[in-house]
mmCIF file of C-alpha atoms and ligand atoms in Angstrom:
data_model
loop_
_atom_site.group_PDB
_atom_site.id
_atom_site.type_symbol
_atom_site.label_atom_id
_atom_site.label_comp_id
_atom_site.label_asym_id
_atom_site.label_seq_id
_atom_site.Cartn_x
_atom_site.Cartn_y
_atom_site.Cartn_z
ATOM 1 C CA MET A 1 -48.319 19.127 -31.070
ATOM 2 C CA TYR A 2 -44.932 19.623 -29.779
ATOM 3 C CA LYS A 3 -42.996 22.768 -30.314
ATOM 4 C CA ILE A 4 -39.887 20.622 -30.931
ATOM 5 C CA PRO A 5 -40.582 17.160 -32.212
ATOM 6 C CA LEU A 6 -38.232 14.206 -31.624
ATOM 7 C CA PHE A 7 -37.787 13.919 -35.414
ATOM 8 C CA ASP A 8 -38.633 15.656 -38.535
ATOM 9 C CA LEU A 9 -38.574 14.253 -42.016
ATOM 10 C CA ASN A 10 -36.035 15.612 -44.572
ATOM 11 C CA TYR A 11 -38.595 15.662 -47.340
ATOM 12 C CA ASP A 12 -39.310 18.286 -50.089
ATOM 13 C CA GLU A 13 -40.484 18.514 -53.617
ATOM 14 C CA GLN A 14 -37.938 16.055 -54.844
ATOM 15 C CA GLU A 15 -39.603 13.159 -53.141
ATOM 16 C CA GLU A 16 -43.010 14.260 -54.577
ATOM 17 C CA LYS A 17 -41.601 14.399 -58.037
ATOM 18 C CA ALA A 18 -39.938 11.058 -57.781
ATOM 19 C CA VAL A 19 -42.994 9.418 -56.642
ATOM 20 C CA ILE A 20 -45.115 10.943 -59.366
ATOM 21 C CA GLU A 21 -42.643 9.963 -61.989
ATOM 22 C CA THR A 22 -42.873 6.284 -60.692
ATOM 23 C CA LEU A 23 -46.593 6.375 -60.673
ATOM 24 C CA ARG A 24 -46.667 7.741 -64.364
ATOM 25 C CA SER A 25 -44.221 5.016 -65.450
ATOM 26 C CA ARG A 26 -47.038 2.473 -64.604
ATOM 27 C CA TRP A 27 -44.643 0.104 -62.840
ATOM 28 C CA ILE A 28 -45.228 0.543 -59.238
ATOM 29 C CA SER A 29 -44.256 -2.809 -57.666
ATOM 30 C CA MET A 30 -40.848 -4.272 -57.509
ATOM 31 C CA GLY A 31 -38.971 -3.194 -60.665
ATOM 32 C CA PRO A 32 -36.267 -0.804 -62.080
ATOM 33 C CA LYS A 33 -36.397 1.626 -59.178
ATOM 34 C CA VAL A 34 -35.659 -1.088 -56.712
ATOM 35 C CA ILE A 35 -32.801 -2.325 -58.838
ATOM 36 C CA GLU A 36 -31.350 1.157 -59.068
ATOM 37 C CA PHE A 37 -31.827 1.663 -55.255
ATOM 38 C CA GLU A 38 -30.170 -1.492 -54.416
ATOM 39 C CA ASP A 39 -27.169 -0.577 -56.798
ATOM 40 C CA LYS A 40 -26.708 2.913 -55.371
ATOM 41 C CA PHE A 41 -27.089 1.625 -51.848
ATOM 42 C CA LYS A 42 -24.417 -1.005 -52.147
ATOM 43 C CA THR A 43 -22.123 1.488 -53.807
ATOM 44 C CA ALA A 44 -22.643 3.976 -51.108
ATOM 45 C CA LEU A 45 -21.905 1.316 -48.421
ATOM 46 C CA GLY A 46 -19.208 -0.435 -50.184
ATOM 47 C CA SER A 47 -20.709 -3.975 -50.086
ATOM 48 C CA LEU A 48 -21.016 -6.266 -53.145
ATOM 49 C CA TYR A 49 -24.630 -7.143 -52.837
ATOM 50 C CA ALA A 50 -27.893 -5.500 -51.608
ATOM 51 C CA VAL A 51 -31.461 -6.788 -51.302
ATOM 52 C CA ALA A 52 -34.254 -4.282 -50.905
ATOM 53 C CA LEU A 53 -36.923 -5.339 -48.553
ATOM 54 C CA SER A 54 -40.287 -4.301 -46.960
ATOM 55 C CA SER A 55 -38.568 -3.606 -43.459
ATOM 56 C CA CYS A 56 -35.374 -4.182 -41.327
ATOM 57 C CA THR A 57 -37.426 -6.837 -39.524
ATOM 58 C CA ALA A 58 -37.733 -8.728 -42.815
ATOM 59 C CA SER A 59 -33.950 -8.083 -43.321
ATOM 60 C CA LEU A 60 -32.974 -9.495 -39.971
ATOM 61 C CA HIS A 61 -35.296 -12.525 -40.469
ATOM 62 C CA LEU A 62 -34.018 -13.350 -43.950
ATOM 63 C CA ALA A 63 -30.355 -12.830 -42.806
ATOM 64 C CA LEU A 64 -30.752 -15.341 -40.024
ATOM 65 C CA LYS A 65 -32.693 -17.734 -42.287
ATOM 66 C CA ALA A 66 -30.044 -17.568 -44.994
ATOM 67 C CA LEU A 67 -27.334 -18.205 -42.269
ATOM 68 C CA GLY A 68 -29.218 -21.389 -41.355
ATOM 69 C CA VAL A 69 -30.499 -20.492 -37.979
ATOM 70 C CA LYS A 70 -32.926 -23.152 -36.898
ATOM 71 C CA GLU A 71 -34.777 -24.375 -33.761
ATOM 72 C CA GLY A 72 -32.587 -24.947 -30.735
ATOM 73 C CA ASP A 73 -29.851 -22.707 -31.890
ATOM 74 C CA GLU A 74 -28.679 -19.978 -29.540
ATOM 75 C CA ILE A 75 -28.076 -16.493 -30.875
ATOM 76 C CA ILE A 76 -26.200 -13.835 -28.801
ATOM 77 C CA CYS A 77 -27.910 -10.367 -28.939
ATOM 78 C CA PRO A 78 -28.187 -7.169 -26.986
ATOM 79 C CA SER A 79 -31.323 -6.334 -24.883
ATOM 80 C CA LEU A 80 -30.833 -2.520 -25.283
ATOM 81 C CA THR A 81 -32.225 -2.607 -28.791
ATOM 82 C CA PHE A 82 -35.553 -2.346 -30.611
ATOM 83 C CA VAL A 83 -37.556 -5.570 -30.013
ATOM 84 C CA ALA A 84 -37.276 -6.440 -33.827
ATOM 85 C CA THR A 85 -33.577 -7.489 -33.381
ATOM 86 C CA VAL A 86 -34.666 -10.140 -30.975
ATOM 87 C CA ASN A 87 -37.988 -11.103 -32.553
ATOM 88 C CA ALA A 88 -36.230 -12.052 -35.743
ATOM 89 C CA ILE A 89 -34.201 -14.721 -33.851
ATOM 90 C CA ARG A 90 -37.429 -16.054 -32.556
ATOM 91 C CA TYR A 91 -38.980 -16.245 -36.080
ATOM 92 C CA GLN A 92 -36.464 -19.050 -36.822
ATOM 93 C CA GLY A 93 -37.310 -20.782 -33.616
ATOM 94 C CA ALA A 94 -33.960 -20.020 -32.058
ATOM 95 C CA LYS A 95 -33.172 -18.780 -28.575
ATOM 96 C CA PRO A 96 -31.973 -15.290 -27.919
ATOM 97 C CA VAL A 97 -29.223 -15.055 -25.376
ATOM 98 C CA PHE A 98 -29.016 -11.458 -24.099
ATOM 99 C CA CYS A 99 -25.758 -9.788 -23.250
ATOM 100 C CA ASP A 100 -25.216 -6.615 -21.361
ATOM 101 C CA ILE A 101 -23.763 -3.357 -22.707
ATOM 102 C CA LYS A 102 -20.165 -2.147 -21.981
ATOM 103 C CA SER A 103 -20.878 0.778 -19.582
ATOM 104 C CA TYR A 104 -22.990 3.985 -19.079
ATOM 105 C CA GLU A 105 -20.865 5.703 -21.585
ATOM 106 C CA ASP A 106 -20.716 2.881 -24.192
ATOM 107 C CA LEU A 107 -24.233 1.423 -24.896
ATOM 108 C CA THR A 108 -23.000 -1.236 -27.271
ATOM 109 C CA ILE A 109 -22.789 -4.947 -26.500
ATOM 110 C CA ASP A 110 -19.821 -6.078 -24.461
ATOM 111 C CA PRO A 111 -17.499 -8.565 -26.107
ATOM 112 C CA LEU A 112 -16.462 -9.989 -22.714
ATOM 113 C CA GLN A 113 -20.211 -10.864 -22.020
ATOM 114 C CA ILE A 114 -20.310 -12.308 -25.449
ATOM 115 C CA GLU A 115 -17.478 -14.645 -24.881
ATOM 116 C CA ARG A 116 -18.992 -15.739 -21.585
ATOM 117 C CA ALA A 117 -22.469 -16.476 -23.168
ATOM 118 C CA ILE A 118 -21.108 -18.854 -25.738
ATOM 119 C CA THR A 119 -22.268 -22.501 -25.543
ATOM 120 C CA LYS A 120 -22.120 -25.507 -27.892
ATOM 121 C CA LYS A 121 -25.513 -24.288 -29.173
ATOM 122 C CA THR A 122 -24.398 -20.822 -30.079
ATOM 123 C CA LYS A 123 -24.630 -20.196 -33.860
ATOM 124 C CA GLY A 124 -24.133 -16.578 -34.124
ATOM 125 C CA ILE A 125 -24.135 -12.969 -32.817
ATOM 126 C CA VAL A 126 -26.551 -10.102 -33.715
ATOM 127 C CA VAL A 127 -25.048 -6.817 -32.819
ATOM 128 C CA MET A 128 -26.771 -3.303 -32.898
ATOM 129 C CA HIS A 129 -24.634 -0.183 -33.363
ATOM 130 C CA TYR A 130 -26.510 2.151 -30.893
ATOM 131 C CA ALA A 131 -27.101 5.663 -31.978
ATOM 132 C CA GLY A 132 -24.895 5.012 -35.006
ATOM 133 C CA PHE A 133 -21.681 4.398 -32.899
ATOM 134 C CA ALA A 134 -19.989 1.110 -33.705
ATOM 135 C CA CYS A 135 -19.781 -1.932 -31.460
ATOM 136 C CA ASP A 136 -16.316 -3.112 -30.763
ATOM 137 C CA MET A 137 -16.254 -4.954 -34.102
ATOM 138 C CA THR A 138 -12.487 -5.954 -33.995
ATOM 139 C CA GLU A 139 -13.144 -7.921 -30.786
ATOM 140 C CA ILE A 140 -16.476 -9.157 -31.921
ATOM 141 C CA MET A 141 -15.250 -10.524 -35.245
ATOM 142 C CA SER A 142 -12.295 -12.046 -33.547
ATOM 143 C CA ILE A 143 -14.449 -13.971 -31.245
ATOM 144 C CA ALA A 144 -16.799 -14.895 -34.154
ATOM 145 C CA LYS A 145 -13.911 -16.266 -36.121
ATOM 146 C CA ASN A 146 -12.309 -18.228 -33.294
ATOM 147 C CA ARG A 147 -15.566 -19.852 -32.375
ATOM 148 C CA ASN A 148 -16.924 -20.242 -35.980
ATOM 149 C CA LEU A 149 -20.062 -18.020 -35.344
ATOM 150 C CA PHE A 150 -21.682 -15.659 -38.005
ATOM 151 C CA VAL A 151 -22.217 -11.951 -37.113
ATOM 152 C CA VAL A 152 -25.318 -10.079 -38.348
ATOM 153 C CA GLU A 153 -25.214 -6.186 -38.019
ATOM 154 C CA ASP A 154 -28.347 -4.505 -37.096
ATOM 155 C CA ALA A 155 -27.157 -1.238 -38.612
ATOM 156 C CA CYS A 156 -30.524 0.720 -38.553
ATOM 157 C CA HIS A 157 -28.849 3.506 -36.456
ATOM 158 C CA GLY A 158 -25.680 3.648 -38.419
ATOM 159 C CA ILE A 159 -26.275 4.255 -42.044
ATOM 160 C CA LEU A 160 -22.920 5.554 -43.462
ATOM 161 C CA SER A 161 -21.387 5.313 -39.979
ATOM 162 C CA GLU A 162 -17.724 4.360 -40.093
ATOM 163 C CA TYR A 163 -15.571 1.857 -38.129
ATOM 164 C CA LYS A 164 -11.846 1.741 -39.046
ATOM 165 C CA ARG A 165 -12.611 2.922 -42.590
ATOM 166 C CA ASN A 166 -15.454 0.437 -43.109
ATOM 167 C CA LYS A 167 -19.070 1.353 -43.143
ATOM 168 C CA LEU A 168 -21.215 -0.287 -40.509
ATOM 169 C CA GLY A 169 -23.136 -3.216 -42.074
ATOM 170 C CA THR A 170 -20.282 -4.249 -44.076
ATOM 171 C CA ILE A 171 -18.130 -5.886 -41.385
ATOM 172 C CA GLY A 172 -20.215 -8.821 -40.302
ATOM 173 C CA ASP A 173 -21.869 -11.504 -42.645
ATOM 174 C CA VAL A 174 -24.971 -9.408 -43.345
ATOM 175 C CA GLY A 175 -25.840 -5.850 -42.534
ATOM 176 C CA CYS A 176 -29.541 -4.823 -42.073
ATOM 177 C CA PHE A 177 -31.132 -1.353 -42.476
ATOM 178 C CA SER A 178 -34.412 0.194 -41.888
ATOM 179 C CA PHE A 179 -36.110 3.003 -43.967
ATOM 180 C CA PHE A 180 -38.989 3.265 -41.413
ATOM 181 C CA ALA A 181 -40.512 6.927 -41.255
ATOM 182 C CA ASN A 182 -38.258 8.110 -38.377
ATOM 183 C CA LYS A 183 -34.907 6.799 -39.728
ATOM 184 C CA ASN A 184 -31.966 8.822 -41.276
ATOM 185 C CA LEU A 185 -33.218 7.607 -44.663
ATOM 186 C CA SER A 186 -37.039 7.064 -44.722
ATOM 187 C CA THR A 187 -39.378 5.649 -47.255
ATOM 188 C CA GLY A 188 -42.360 5.146 -44.799
ATOM 189 C CA GLU A 189 -41.595 1.492 -44.541
ATOM 190 C CA GLY A 190 -38.662 -0.271 -46.026
ATOM 191 C CA GLY A 191 -35.433 -2.072 -45.451
ATOM 192 C CA MET A 192 -32.201 -3.369 -47.011
ATOM 193 C CA ALA A 193 -29.930 -6.461 -46.381
ATOM 194 C CA ILE A 194 -26.364 -6.021 -47.590
ATOM 195 C CA THR A 195 -23.688 -8.775 -47.875
ATOM 196 C CA ASN A 196 -20.409 -9.739 -49.685
ATOM 197 C CA SER A 197 -21.385 -13.401 -49.895
ATOM 198 C CA VAL A 198 -22.966 -14.471 -53.260
ATOM 199 C CA GLU A 199 -24.576 -17.394 -51.573
ATOM 200 C CA LEU A 200 -26.342 -15.389 -48.849
ATOM 201 C CA TYR A 201 -27.381 -12.872 -51.403
ATOM 202 C CA GLU A 202 -29.031 -15.464 -53.801
ATOM 203 C CA LYS A 203 -30.780 -16.935 -50.829
ATOM 204 C CA MET A 204 -32.212 -13.828 -49.493
ATOM 205 C CA LYS A 205 -33.333 -12.851 -53.041
ATOM 206 C CA VAL A 206 -35.209 -16.115 -53.209
ATOM 207 C CA TYR A 207 -36.805 -15.888 -49.727
ATOM 208 C CA ARG A 208 -37.757 -12.258 -50.447
ATOM 209 C CA SER A 209 -40.356 -13.249 -53.125
ATOM 210 C CA HIS A 210 -42.274 -16.442 -52.145
ATOM 211 C CA GLY A 211 -39.201 -18.711 -52.842
ATOM 212 C CA MET A 212 -39.671 -18.195 -56.557
ATOM 213 C CA THR A 213 -36.921 -18.487 -59.065
ATOM 214 C CA SER A 214 -37.912 -15.421 -61.199
ATOM 215 C CA LEU A 215 -39.665 -12.113 -60.618
ATOM 216 C CA SER A 216 -42.646 -10.636 -62.471
ATOM 217 C CA TYR A 217 -40.537 -7.709 -63.617
ATOM 218 C CA ASP A 218 -38.101 -10.222 -65.292
ATOM 219 C CA ARG A 219 -40.994 -12.047 -66.842
ATOM 220 C CA ALA A 220 -42.706 -8.795 -68.117
ATOM 221 C CA LYS A 221 -39.220 -7.830 -69.724
ATOM 222 C CA GLY A 222 -39.273 -11.067 -71.599
ATOM 223 C CA HIS A 223 -36.268 -12.333 -69.648
ATOM 224 C CA THR A 224 -38.074 -15.476 -68.653
ATOM 225 C CA THR A 225 -41.503 -16.959 -68.854
ATOM 226 C CA GLU A 226 -41.539 -19.614 -66.142
ATOM 227 C CA TYR A 227 -40.665 -19.966 -62.748
ATOM 228 C CA ASP A 228 -40.398 -22.686 -59.933
ATOM 229 C CA VAL A 229 -40.749 -22.388 -56.152
ATOM 230 C CA ILE A 230 -37.648 -23.884 -54.542
ATOM 231 C CA GLU A 231 -37.908 -22.525 -50.907
ATOM 232 C CA LEU A 232 -40.698 -21.694 -48.353
ATOM 233 C CA GLY A 233 -40.356 -17.914 -49.025
ATOM 234 C CA TYR A 234 -42.166 -14.804 -48.047
ATOM 235 C CA ASN A 235 -43.511 -11.692 -49.418
ATOM 236 C CA TYR A 236 -40.769 -9.189 -48.120
ATOM 237 C CA ARG A 237 -40.466 -7.190 -51.307
ATOM 238 C CA MET A 238 -39.979 -3.378 -51.625
ATOM 239 C CA ASP A 239 -42.007 -1.603 -54.227
ATOM 240 C CA ASP A 240 -40.852 1.065 -56.893
ATOM 241 C CA ILE A 241 -42.805 3.758 -55.186
ATOM 242 C CA ARG A 242 -40.681 3.383 -52.012
ATOM 243 C CA ALA A 243 -37.518 2.717 -53.909
ATOM 244 C CA SER A 244 -37.946 5.993 -55.794
ATOM 245 C CA LEU A 245 -38.238 7.757 -52.351
ATOM 246 C CA GLY A 246 -35.175 5.961 -51.270
ATOM 247 C CA LEU A 247 -33.151 7.075 -54.111
ATOM 248 C CA VAL A 248 -33.833 10.764 -53.484
ATOM 249 C CA GLN A 249 -33.210 10.212 -49.702
ATOM 250 C CA LEU A 250 -29.986 8.435 -50.319
ATOM 251 C CA GLY A 251 -28.887 11.387 -52.278
ATOM 252 C CA LYS A 252 -29.559 13.793 -49.386
ATOM 253 C CA LEU A 253 -28.132 11.440 -46.735
ATOM 254 C CA TYR A 254 -24.512 12.689 -46.420
ATOM 255 C CA ASN A 255 -25.415 16.312 -46.063
ATOM 256 C CA ASP A 256 -28.250 15.468 -43.690
ATOM 257 C CA ILE A 257 -25.791 13.616 -41.440
ATOM 258 C CA LEU A 258 -23.265 16.541 -41.504
ATOM 259 C CA LYS A 259 -25.962 18.684 -40.164
ATOM 260 C CA ARG A 260 -26.832 16.084 -37.471
ATOM 261 C CA GLN A 261 -23.144 16.098 -36.536
ATOM 262 C CA ASN A 262 -23.468 19.720 -35.923
ATOM 263 C CA VAL A 263 -26.655 19.244 -33.917
ATOM 264 C CA ARG A 264 -24.614 16.745 -31.746
ATOM 265 C CA LYS A 265 -21.739 19.223 -31.348
ATOM 266 C CA MET A 266 -24.143 21.915 -30.213
ATOM 267 C CA TYR A 267 -25.684 19.651 -27.514
ATOM 268 C CA LEU A 268 -22.205 18.390 -26.386
ATOM 269 C CA GLU A 269 -21.090 22.174 -25.858
ATOM 270 C CA ARG A 270 -24.344 23.222 -24.047
ATOM 271 C CA LEU A 271 -24.591 20.190 -21.778
ATOM 272 C CA ALA A 272 -20.847 19.666 -21.037
ATOM 273 C CA ASP A 273 -21.198 21.500 -17.643
ATOM 274 C CA VAL A 274 -24.493 19.976 -16.396
ATOM 275 C CA ASP A 275 -24.039 17.959 -13.228
ATOM 276 C CA GLY A 276 -26.002 14.798 -12.965
ATOM 277 C CA ILE A 277 -25.951 13.567 -16.536
ATOM 278 C CA ILE A 278 -23.818 11.362 -18.694
ATOM 279 C CA ILE A 279 -23.512 11.811 -22.412
ATOM 280 C CA PRO A 280 -22.662 8.407 -23.986
ATOM 281 C CA PHE A 281 -20.058 8.144 -26.726
ATOM 282 C CA THR A 282 -18.387 11.518 -26.014
ATOM 283 C CA ASN A 283 -15.014 10.152 -26.809
ATOM 284 C CA ARG A 284 -15.981 8.812 -30.292
ATOM 285 C CA THR A 285 -14.523 10.648 -33.329
ATOM 286 C CA GLU A 286 -15.425 8.382 -36.194
ATOM 287 C CA PHE A 287 -18.079 9.460 -38.772
ATOM 288 C CA SER A 288 -21.535 8.598 -37.267
ATOM 289 C CA ALA A 289 -25.113 8.747 -38.790
ATOM 290 C CA ASN A 290 -26.212 10.195 -35.317
ATOM 291 C CA TYR A 291 -29.623 8.659 -35.644
ATOM 292 C CA ILE A 292 -30.426 9.618 -32.120
ATOM 293 C CA PHE A 293 -28.899 11.777 -29.297
ATOM 294 C CA VAL A 294 -29.348 10.434 -25.677
ATOM 295 C CA ILE A 295 -28.452 11.541 -22.190
ATOM 296 C CA VAL A 296 -28.453 9.300 -19.124
ATOM 297 C CA LEU A 297 -29.320 10.759 -15.759
ATOM 298 C CA LYS A 298 -26.908 9.895 -12.865
ATOM 299 C CA ASN A 299 -28.040 8.358 -9.520
ATOM 300 C CA SER A 300 -31.580 8.405 -10.882
ATOM 301 C CA THR A 301 -34.568 6.148 -11.160
ATOM 302 C CA SER A 302 -37.286 5.682 -13.695
ATOM 303 C CA TYR A 303 -39.651 7.662 -11.620
ATOM 304 C CA LYS A 304 -37.213 10.767 -11.715
ATOM 305 C CA ARG A 305 -36.423 10.263 -15.360
ATOM 306 C CA ASP A 306 -40.146 10.309 -16.241
ATOM 307 C CA LYS A 307 -40.475 13.543 -14.253
ATOM 308 C CA VAL A 308 -37.841 15.057 -16.266
ATOM 309 C CA ARG A 309 -39.492 13.839 -19.491
ATOM 310 C CA SER A 310 -42.836 15.301 -18.360
ATOM 311 C CA TYR A 311 -41.276 18.647 -17.633
ATOM 312 C CA LEU A 312 -39.749 18.816 -21.031
ATOM 313 C CA ALA A 313 -42.964 17.824 -22.618
ATOM 314 C CA GLU A 314 -44.746 20.616 -20.791
ATOM 315 C CA LYS A 315 -42.327 22.901 -22.457
ATOM 316 C CA GLY A 316 -43.164 21.447 -25.837
ATOM 317 C CA ILE A 317 -40.087 19.250 -26.216
ATOM 318 C CA GLN A 318 -40.765 15.739 -27.369
ATOM 319 C CA THR A 319 -38.500 13.102 -25.972
ATOM 320 C CA SER A 320 -38.411 9.226 -26.031
ATOM 321 C CA VAL A 321 -36.589 6.161 -24.458
ATOM 322 C CA HIS A 322 -34.195 4.125 -26.508
ATOM 323 C CA TYR A 323 -34.894 1.514 -25.318
ATOM 324 C CA PRO A 324 -37.091 -0.280 -22.813
ATOM 325 C CA ALA A 325 -34.911 -3.411 -22.165
ATOM 326 C CA VAL A 326 -36.140 -6.357 -24.367
ATOM 327 C CA HIS A 327 -35.646 -8.940 -21.753
ATOM 328 C CA LYS A 328 -38.080 -7.226 -19.498
ATOM 329 C CA PHE A 329 -41.068 -7.399 -21.970
ATOM 330 C CA SER A 330 -43.705 -9.930 -21.165
ATOM 331 C CA ILE A 331 -42.745 -12.304 -23.977
ATOM 332 C CA TYR A 332 -39.129 -12.376 -22.903
ATOM 333 C CA ARG A 333 -39.550 -12.177 -19.097
ATOM 334 C CA ASN A 334 -39.394 -15.821 -18.513
ATOM 335 C CA SER A 335 -35.786 -16.014 -19.501
ATOM 336 C CA SER A 336 -33.614 -14.916 -16.508
ATOM 337 C CA PHE A 337 -30.878 -12.587 -17.378
ATOM 338 C CA ASN A 338 -29.014 -10.144 -15.068
ATOM 339 C CA LEU A 339 -27.975 -7.083 -17.204
ATOM 340 C CA PRO A 340 -27.425 -4.198 -14.770
ATOM 341 C CA PHE A 341 -25.999 -1.689 -17.213
ATOM 342 C CA THR A 342 -28.913 -2.282 -19.715
ATOM 343 C CA GLU A 343 -31.445 -2.057 -16.976
ATOM 344 C CA TYR A 344 -30.021 1.286 -15.572
ATOM 345 C CA ILE A 345 -29.928 2.717 -19.091
ATOM 346 C CA SER A 346 -33.419 1.631 -19.851
ATOM 347 C CA ASP A 347 -34.726 3.341 -16.674
ATOM 348 C CA ASN A 348 -32.624 6.570 -16.933
ATOM 349 C CA VAL A 349 -31.926 7.371 -20.559
ATOM 350 C CA ILE A 350 -33.694 10.177 -22.467
ATOM 351 C CA THR A 351 -33.742 10.570 -26.075
ATOM 352 C CA LEU A 352 -33.627 14.183 -27.140
ATOM 353 C CA PRO A 353 -34.735 15.610 -30.539
ATOM 354 C CA MET A 354 -32.454 14.953 -33.455
ATOM 355 C CA TYR A 355 -32.861 15.928 -36.980
ATOM 356 C CA SER A 356 -31.005 18.005 -39.560
ATOM 357 C CA ARG A 357 -33.199 21.049 -39.431
ATOM 358 C CA LEU A 358 -32.844 21.714 -35.656
ATOM 359 C CA THR A 359 -31.446 25.286 -35.117
ATOM 360 C CA SER A 360 -28.986 26.547 -32.467
ATOM 361 C CA GLU A 361 -32.032 28.286 -30.825
ATOM 362 C CA ASN A 362 -33.913 25.023 -30.683
ATOM 363 C CA ILE A 363 -30.938 23.412 -28.946
ATOM 364 C CA ASP A 364 -30.448 26.385 -26.589
ATOM 365 C CA TYR A 365 -34.139 26.087 -25.594
ATOM 366 C CA ILE A 366 -33.942 22.181 -25.036
ATOM 367 C CA CYS A 367 -30.722 22.478 -22.920
ATOM 368 C CA GLU A 368 -31.952 25.288 -20.737
ATOM 369 C CA ASN A 369 -35.052 23.280 -19.883
ATOM 370 C CA ILE A 370 -32.966 20.147 -19.249
ATOM 371 C CA LYS A 371 -30.992 22.159 -16.685
ATOM 372 C CA GLU A 372 -34.019 23.469 -15.035
ATOM 373 C CA ALA A 373 -35.798 20.084 -14.964
ATOM 374 C CA ILE A 374 -32.620 18.466 -13.364
HETATM 375 C C1 PLP B 1 -36.203 0.736 -36.662
HETATM 376 C C2 PLP B 1 -35.319 -0.442 -36.061
HETATM 377 C C3 PLP B 1 -35.620 -1.721 -36.479
HETATM 378 C C4 PLP B 1 -36.934 -2.176 -37.176
HETATM 379 O O1 PLP B 1 -36.968 -1.691 -38.509
HETATM 380 P P1 PLP B 1 -38.295 -1.876 -39.266
HETATM 381 O O2 PLP B 1 -37.831 -1.404 -40.750
HETATM 382 O O3 PLP B 1 -39.364 -1.015 -38.683
HETATM 383 O O4 PLP B 1 -38.571 -3.258 -39.296
HETATM 384 C C5 PLP B 1 -34.726 -2.746 -35.998
HETATM 385 N N1 PLP B 1 -33.697 -2.402 -35.201
HETATM 386 C C6 PLP B 1 -33.366 -1.232 -34.870
HETATM 387 C C7 PLP B 1 -32.175 -0.958 -34.179
HETATM 388 C C8 PLP B 1 -34.229 -0.059 -35.303
HETATM 389 O O5 PLP B 1 -33.901 1.139 -35.000
#
């Protein structure tokens, strides 16, 4: 066990009570809690529609399916992301076209690279708001508009993050969120797709549950007795047990993020004078979920980075790497992409502990050990 883990759940008796209440209600699959969670989620985000799902991976898949992605299409995406962002493109038989990030300071997809990657086969762009900091959405939305492309936002890192007064996930056609155990809002497993398009919403709802026209909850309530199957759908549903966790977590989210902001501030103060590291996004001022906090070693190699990580591990500090470049994984390696910034970050980034309960003593200890390790 690490003295300071990478992440810690913000759970207490409230989550326990919520689950017990749901269990005692005797409706544990998709039902009233899911509906309430979707309602509160879309209100918090400022979108018209929300579809609760079993994961963000399911959400990305359904977004792309609802947007009509099919075999032979090309979809532009980052390589510096979790592999699910890219796998979802492959589920629809489409080809991921990887783009590099902007720089060592800004780890989001570069609009100039997006523009260059567009071909006649390009149907859309999937962006990922790294660490909760927005991609250049003004530029990306304008490219998408001019070239008639859709935009899907993988907003897993950016729940409640803002970009020019809009919440991340509400700017493109569909916004995708994860409630996996280590996310800002966790339900163990879970996800959400949000959109302002009624057509996309209706499609995703049907695909979520076997392509059926009505749900068992509606039938139990006597709303309807029959159903038809109108699409080849999936079972991507969320259950009421998780939705009840999600409701409690959503209520805690804003305060949790305020504490994370303070953790980031403490890191920035203590690491400002450390030679040999870059702290990405230091010039950003907009409200951010601060899902992760990363540093990048200068003039380094993956060997040196791993030595720094081992040193920190010996001191009881858990770290991680966000992310190994997706285009370097075995199943993507055949595609030849030259992404120098992504590759450097992948080799030299270190993700430090980030959660609301970190104390200033914890941060002091982490930062002192980083200085020694370097
Ligand atoms: C966690 C995460 C996912 C996957 O979410 P699941 O809910 O586990 O499917 C996708 N993209 C990013 C950027 C993530 O951080």
